[in-house]
């Protein structure tokens, strides 16, 4: 069991969101569901909380009502080894959502994600200052990140 577990607050669509996320990430499953009883505050029998695992990480989702909304102050990073992984997660998480910039997107539930190639950290920290600056400029011009473009900006992958 992991020590700290994120809890995502949804208005009334936690079940739809959890099922979607479990379909996007491998090694994912719903591990528990609690339903509102006659005392509410949600409709009796409707989902109150869902425990789920995304790619081996435990989460909780709650249908807590319209009181709180997601914003970009909290996002989930999806590290990707290959462009195929970047493409997969970007396309799936953007379904019904919206691309932002620099590898960020907002899914159809309002949750912010960063789909980031693992090579990016190295490209932004290694080499001459001019190389790192070219990578940053390339990054700032993209929505979905393209590994080949970032490597070319750094002076690699010729």
mmCIF file of C-alpha atoms in Angstrom:
data_model
loop_
_atom_site.group_PDB
_atom_site.id
_atom_site.type_symbol
_atom_site.label_atom_id
_atom_site.label_comp_id
_atom_site.label_asym_id
_atom_site.label_seq_id
_atom_site.Cartn_x
_atom_site.Cartn_y
_atom_site.Cartn_z
ATOM 1 C CA UNK A 1 0.000 0.000 0.000
ATOM 2 C CA UNK A 2 1.387 3.410 -0.946
ATOM 3 C CA UNK A 3 1.630 5.956 1.849
ATOM 4 C CA UNK A 4 -0.040 8.957 0.214
ATOM 5 C CA UNK A 5 -3.072 8.532 -1.992
ATOM 6 C CA UNK A 6 -4.663 11.217 -4.194
ATOM 7 C CA UNK A 7 -8.410 11.754 -3.880
ATOM 8 C CA UNK A 8 -10.181 13.248 -6.885
ATOM 9 C CA UNK A 9 -13.408 15.178 -6.230
ATOM 10 C CA UNK A 10 -16.052 14.879 -8.925
ATOM 11 C CA UNK A 11 -19.526 16.374 -9.012
ATOM 12 C CA UNK A 12 -21.496 13.243 -9.992
ATOM 13 C CA UNK A 13 -19.388 11.450 -12.606
ATOM 14 C CA UNK A 14 -16.671 9.701 -10.591
ATOM 15 C CA UNK A 15 -17.732 6.290 -11.894
ATOM 16 C CA UNK A 16 -17.493 7.390 -15.539
ATOM 17 C CA UNK A 17 -14.104 9.006 -14.929
ATOM 18 C CA UNK A 18 -12.663 6.002 -13.087
ATOM 19 C CA UNK A 19 -13.824 3.594 -15.782
ATOM 20 C CA UNK A 20 -12.274 5.856 -18.435
ATOM 21 C CA UNK A 21 -8.924 6.137 -16.619
ATOM 22 C CA UNK A 22 -8.766 2.385 -16.000
ATOM 23 C CA UNK A 23 -9.246 1.900 -19.749
ATOM 24 C CA UNK A 24 -6.393 4.292 -20.605
ATOM 25 C CA UNK A 25 -3.640 3.000 -18.318
ATOM 26 C CA UNK A 26 -2.282 -0.555 -18.124
ATOM 27 C CA UNK A 27 -2.166 -2.359 -14.786
ATOM 28 C CA UNK A 28 -5.340 -0.534 -13.688
ATOM 29 C CA UNK A 29 -8.485 -1.678 -11.924
ATOM 30 C CA UNK A 30 -11.374 -0.619 -9.719
ATOM 31 C CA UNK A 31 -10.653 -1.970 -6.241
ATOM 32 C CA UNK A 32 -13.708 -0.826 -4.292
ATOM 33 C CA UNK A 33 -16.979 1.087 -4.438
ATOM 34 C CA UNK A 34 -18.998 2.678 -1.636
ATOM 35 C CA UNK A 35 -22.528 3.878 -2.215
ATOM 36 C CA UNK A 36 -24.618 6.523 -0.525
ATOM 37 C CA UNK A 37 -27.165 5.206 1.943
ATOM 38 C CA UNK A 38 -30.518 6.694 2.950
ATOM 39 C CA UNK A 39 -28.772 9.433 4.984
ATOM 40 C CA UNK A 40 -27.224 10.847 1.770
ATOM 41 C CA UNK A 41 -26.067 13.402 0.998
ATOM 42 C CA UNK A 42 -26.102 11.828 -2.488
ATOM 43 C CA UNK A 43 -29.018 9.820 -3.892
ATOM 44 C CA UNK A 44 -29.369 6.480 -2.135
ATOM 45 C CA UNK A 45 -27.490 3.740 -4.006
ATOM 46 C CA UNK A 46 -25.399 6.152 -6.102
ATOM 47 C CA UNK A 47 -21.608 5.979 -6.014
ATOM 48 C CA UNK A 48 -20.070 7.892 -3.126
ATOM 49 C CA UNK A 49 -16.430 6.797 -3.485
ATOM 50 C CA UNK A 50 -14.419 4.537 -5.713
ATOM 51 C CA UNK A 51 -11.022 3.077 -4.933
ATOM 52 C CA UNK A 52 -8.983 2.374 -8.042
ATOM 53 C CA UNK A 53 -5.484 1.676 -9.228
ATOM 54 C CA UNK A 54 -3.879 3.396 -12.248
ATOM 55 C CA UNK A 55 -0.729 1.744 -13.504
ATOM 56 C CA UNK A 56 -0.092 0.354 -10.029
ATOM 57 C CA UNK A 57 -0.866 3.604 -8.120
ATOM 58 C CA UNK A 58 -3.805 3.799 -5.724
ATOM 59 C CA UNK A 59 -6.379 6.592 -6.012
ATOM 60 C CA UNK A 60 -9.771 7.445 -4.577
ATOM 61 C CA UNK A 61 -12.567 9.280 -6.392
ATOM 62 C CA UNK A 62 -15.544 10.852 -4.674
ATOM 63 C CA UNK A 63 -18.859 12.136 -5.969
ATOM 64 C CA UNK A 64 -18.955 15.116 -3.649
ATOM 65 C CA UNK A 65 -21.156 17.547 -5.550
ATOM 66 C CA UNK A 66 -20.462 20.744 -7.477
ATOM 67 C CA UNK A 67 -18.616 22.555 -4.683
ATOM 68 C CA UNK A 68 -15.053 22.137 -5.976
ATOM 69 C CA UNK A 69 -13.564 22.119 -9.472
ATOM 70 C CA UNK A 70 -10.256 20.835 -10.783
ATOM 71 C CA UNK A 71 -7.670 23.359 -11.928
ATOM 72 C CA UNK A 72 -4.141 23.339 -13.277
ATOM 73 C CA UNK A 73 -2.604 23.861 -9.831
ATOM 74 C CA UNK A 74 -2.597 20.063 -9.558
ATOM 75 C CA UNK A 75 -1.760 17.799 -12.480
ATOM 76 C CA UNK A 76 -0.646 14.238 -13.067
ATOM 77 C CA UNK A 77 2.573 13.569 -14.974
ATOM 78 C CA UNK A 78 2.614 10.629 -17.361
ATOM 79 C CA UNK A 79 6.279 9.805 -18.105
ATOM 80 C CA UNK A 80 6.695 8.198 -21.539
ATOM 81 C CA UNK A 81 9.729 6.335 -22.871
ATOM 82 C CA UNK A 82 8.682 6.429 -26.539
ATOM 83 C CA UNK A 83 6.774 8.630 -28.954
ATOM 84 C CA UNK A 84 4.223 5.834 -29.323
ATOM 85 C CA UNK A 85 3.498 6.112 -25.584
ATOM 86 C CA UNK A 86 3.254 9.915 -25.812
ATOM 87 C CA UNK A 87 0.856 9.580 -28.740
ATOM 88 C CA UNK A 88 -1.270 6.945 -26.977
ATOM 89 C CA UNK A 89 -1.727 8.820 -23.706
ATOM 90 C CA UNK A 90 -2.135 12.186 -25.413
ATOM 91 C CA UNK A 91 -4.838 10.948 -27.773
ATOM 92 C CA UNK A 92 -6.739 8.972 -25.138
ATOM 93 C CA UNK A 93 -6.638 11.616 -22.415
ATOM 94 C CA UNK A 94 -7.613 14.364 -24.907
ATOM 95 C CA UNK A 95 -10.789 12.463 -25.916
ATOM 96 C CA UNK A 96 -13.501 14.981 -25.099
ATOM 97 C CA UNK A 97 -10.930 17.212 -23.426
ATOM 98 C CA UNK A 98 -8.563 19.868 -24.719
ATOM 99 C CA UNK A 99 -4.857 20.157 -25.443
ATOM 100 C CA UNK A 100 -3.134 23.013 -23.657
ATOM 101 C CA UNK A 101 0.591 23.518 -24.308
ATOM 102 C CA UNK A 102 4.009 22.127 -23.461
ATOM 103 C CA UNK A 103 2.679 18.579 -23.033
ATOM 104 C CA UNK A 104 -0.248 19.633 -20.832
ATOM 105 C CA UNK A 105 -3.874 18.776 -21.487
ATOM 106 C CA UNK A 106 -7.160 18.896 -19.660
ATOM 107 C CA UNK A 107 -9.300 15.760 -19.930
ATOM 108 C CA UNK A 108 -13.084 15.750 -20.320
ATOM 109 C CA UNK A 109 -13.496 15.611 -16.539
ATOM 110 C CA UNK A 110 -11.371 18.729 -15.991
ATOM 111 C CA UNK A 111 -8.293 16.888 -14.667
ATOM 112 C CA UNK A 112 -4.937 18.247 -15.877
ATOM 113 C CA UNK A 113 -2.274 15.884 -17.203
ATOM 114 C CA UNK A 114 1.305 16.335 -18.380
ATOM 115 C CA UNK A 115 2.290 13.758 -21.006
ATOM 116 C CA UNK A 116 6.073 14.036 -20.962
ATOM 117 C CA UNK A 117 8.813 12.046 -22.692
ATOM 118 C CA UNK A 118 11.375 10.912 -20.125
ATOM 119 C CA UNK A 119 14.178 12.212 -22.361
ATOM 120 C CA UNK A 120 13.019 15.812 -21.775
ATOM 121 C CA UNK A 121 14.749 16.162 -18.404
ATOM 122 C CA UNK A 122 18.082 15.165 -19.904
ATOM 123 C CA UNK A 123 17.659 17.469 -22.904
ATOM 124 C CA UNK A 124 16.912 20.424 -20.615
ATOM 125 C CA UNK A 125 19.832 19.743 -18.279
ATOM 126 C CA UNK A 126 22.694 18.450 -20.456
ATOM 127 C CA UNK A 127 24.806 20.135 -23.085
ATOM 128 C CA UNK A 128 25.623 23.750 -23.723
ATOM 129 C CA UNK A 129 23.277 26.552 -22.652
ATOM 130 C CA UNK A 130 22.388 27.185 -26.313
ATOM 131 C CA UNK A 131 21.291 23.558 -26.729
ATOM 132 C CA UNK A 132 19.102 23.688 -23.634
ATOM 133 C CA UNK A 133 17.605 26.991 -24.775
ATOM 134 C CA UNK A 134 16.752 25.534 -28.195
ATOM 135 C CA UNK A 135 14.976 22.625 -26.472
ATOM 136 C CA UNK A 136 13.014 25.063 -24.298
ATOM 137 C CA UNK A 137 12.019 27.106 -27.353
ATOM 138 C CA UNK A 138 10.878 23.951 -29.159
ATOM 139 C CA UNK A 139 8.953 22.832 -26.066
ATOM 140 C CA UNK A 140 7.167 26.178 -25.766
ATOM 141 C CA UNK A 141 5.974 25.895 -29.370
ATOM 142 C CA UNK A 142 4.271 22.519 -28.937
ATOM 143 C CA UNK A 143 1.081 21.162 -27.503
ATOM 144 C CA UNK A 144 1.762 17.404 -27.728
ATOM 145 C CA UNK A 145 5.497 16.860 -27.239
ATOM 146 C CA UNK A 146 7.467 15.321 -30.103
ATOM 147 C CA UNK A 147 10.657 13.556 -29.034
ATOM 148 C CA UNK A 148 12.330 13.858 -32.443
ATOM 149 C CA UNK A 149 11.746 17.618 -32.563
ATOM 150 C CA UNK A 150 13.123 18.064 -29.038
ATOM 151 C CA UNK A 151 16.192 15.952 -29.811
ATOM 152 C CA UNK A 152 16.781 17.803 -33.067
ATOM 153 C CA UNK A 153 16.567 21.123 -31.186
ATOM 154 C CA UNK A 154 19.217 19.842 -28.787
ATOM 155 C CA UNK A 155 21.435 18.873 -31.693
ATOM 156 C CA UNK A 156 20.882 15.129 -31.382
ATOM 157 C CA UNK A 157 18.999 12.617 -33.484
ATOM 158 C CA UNK A 158 20.382 14.033 -36.759
#
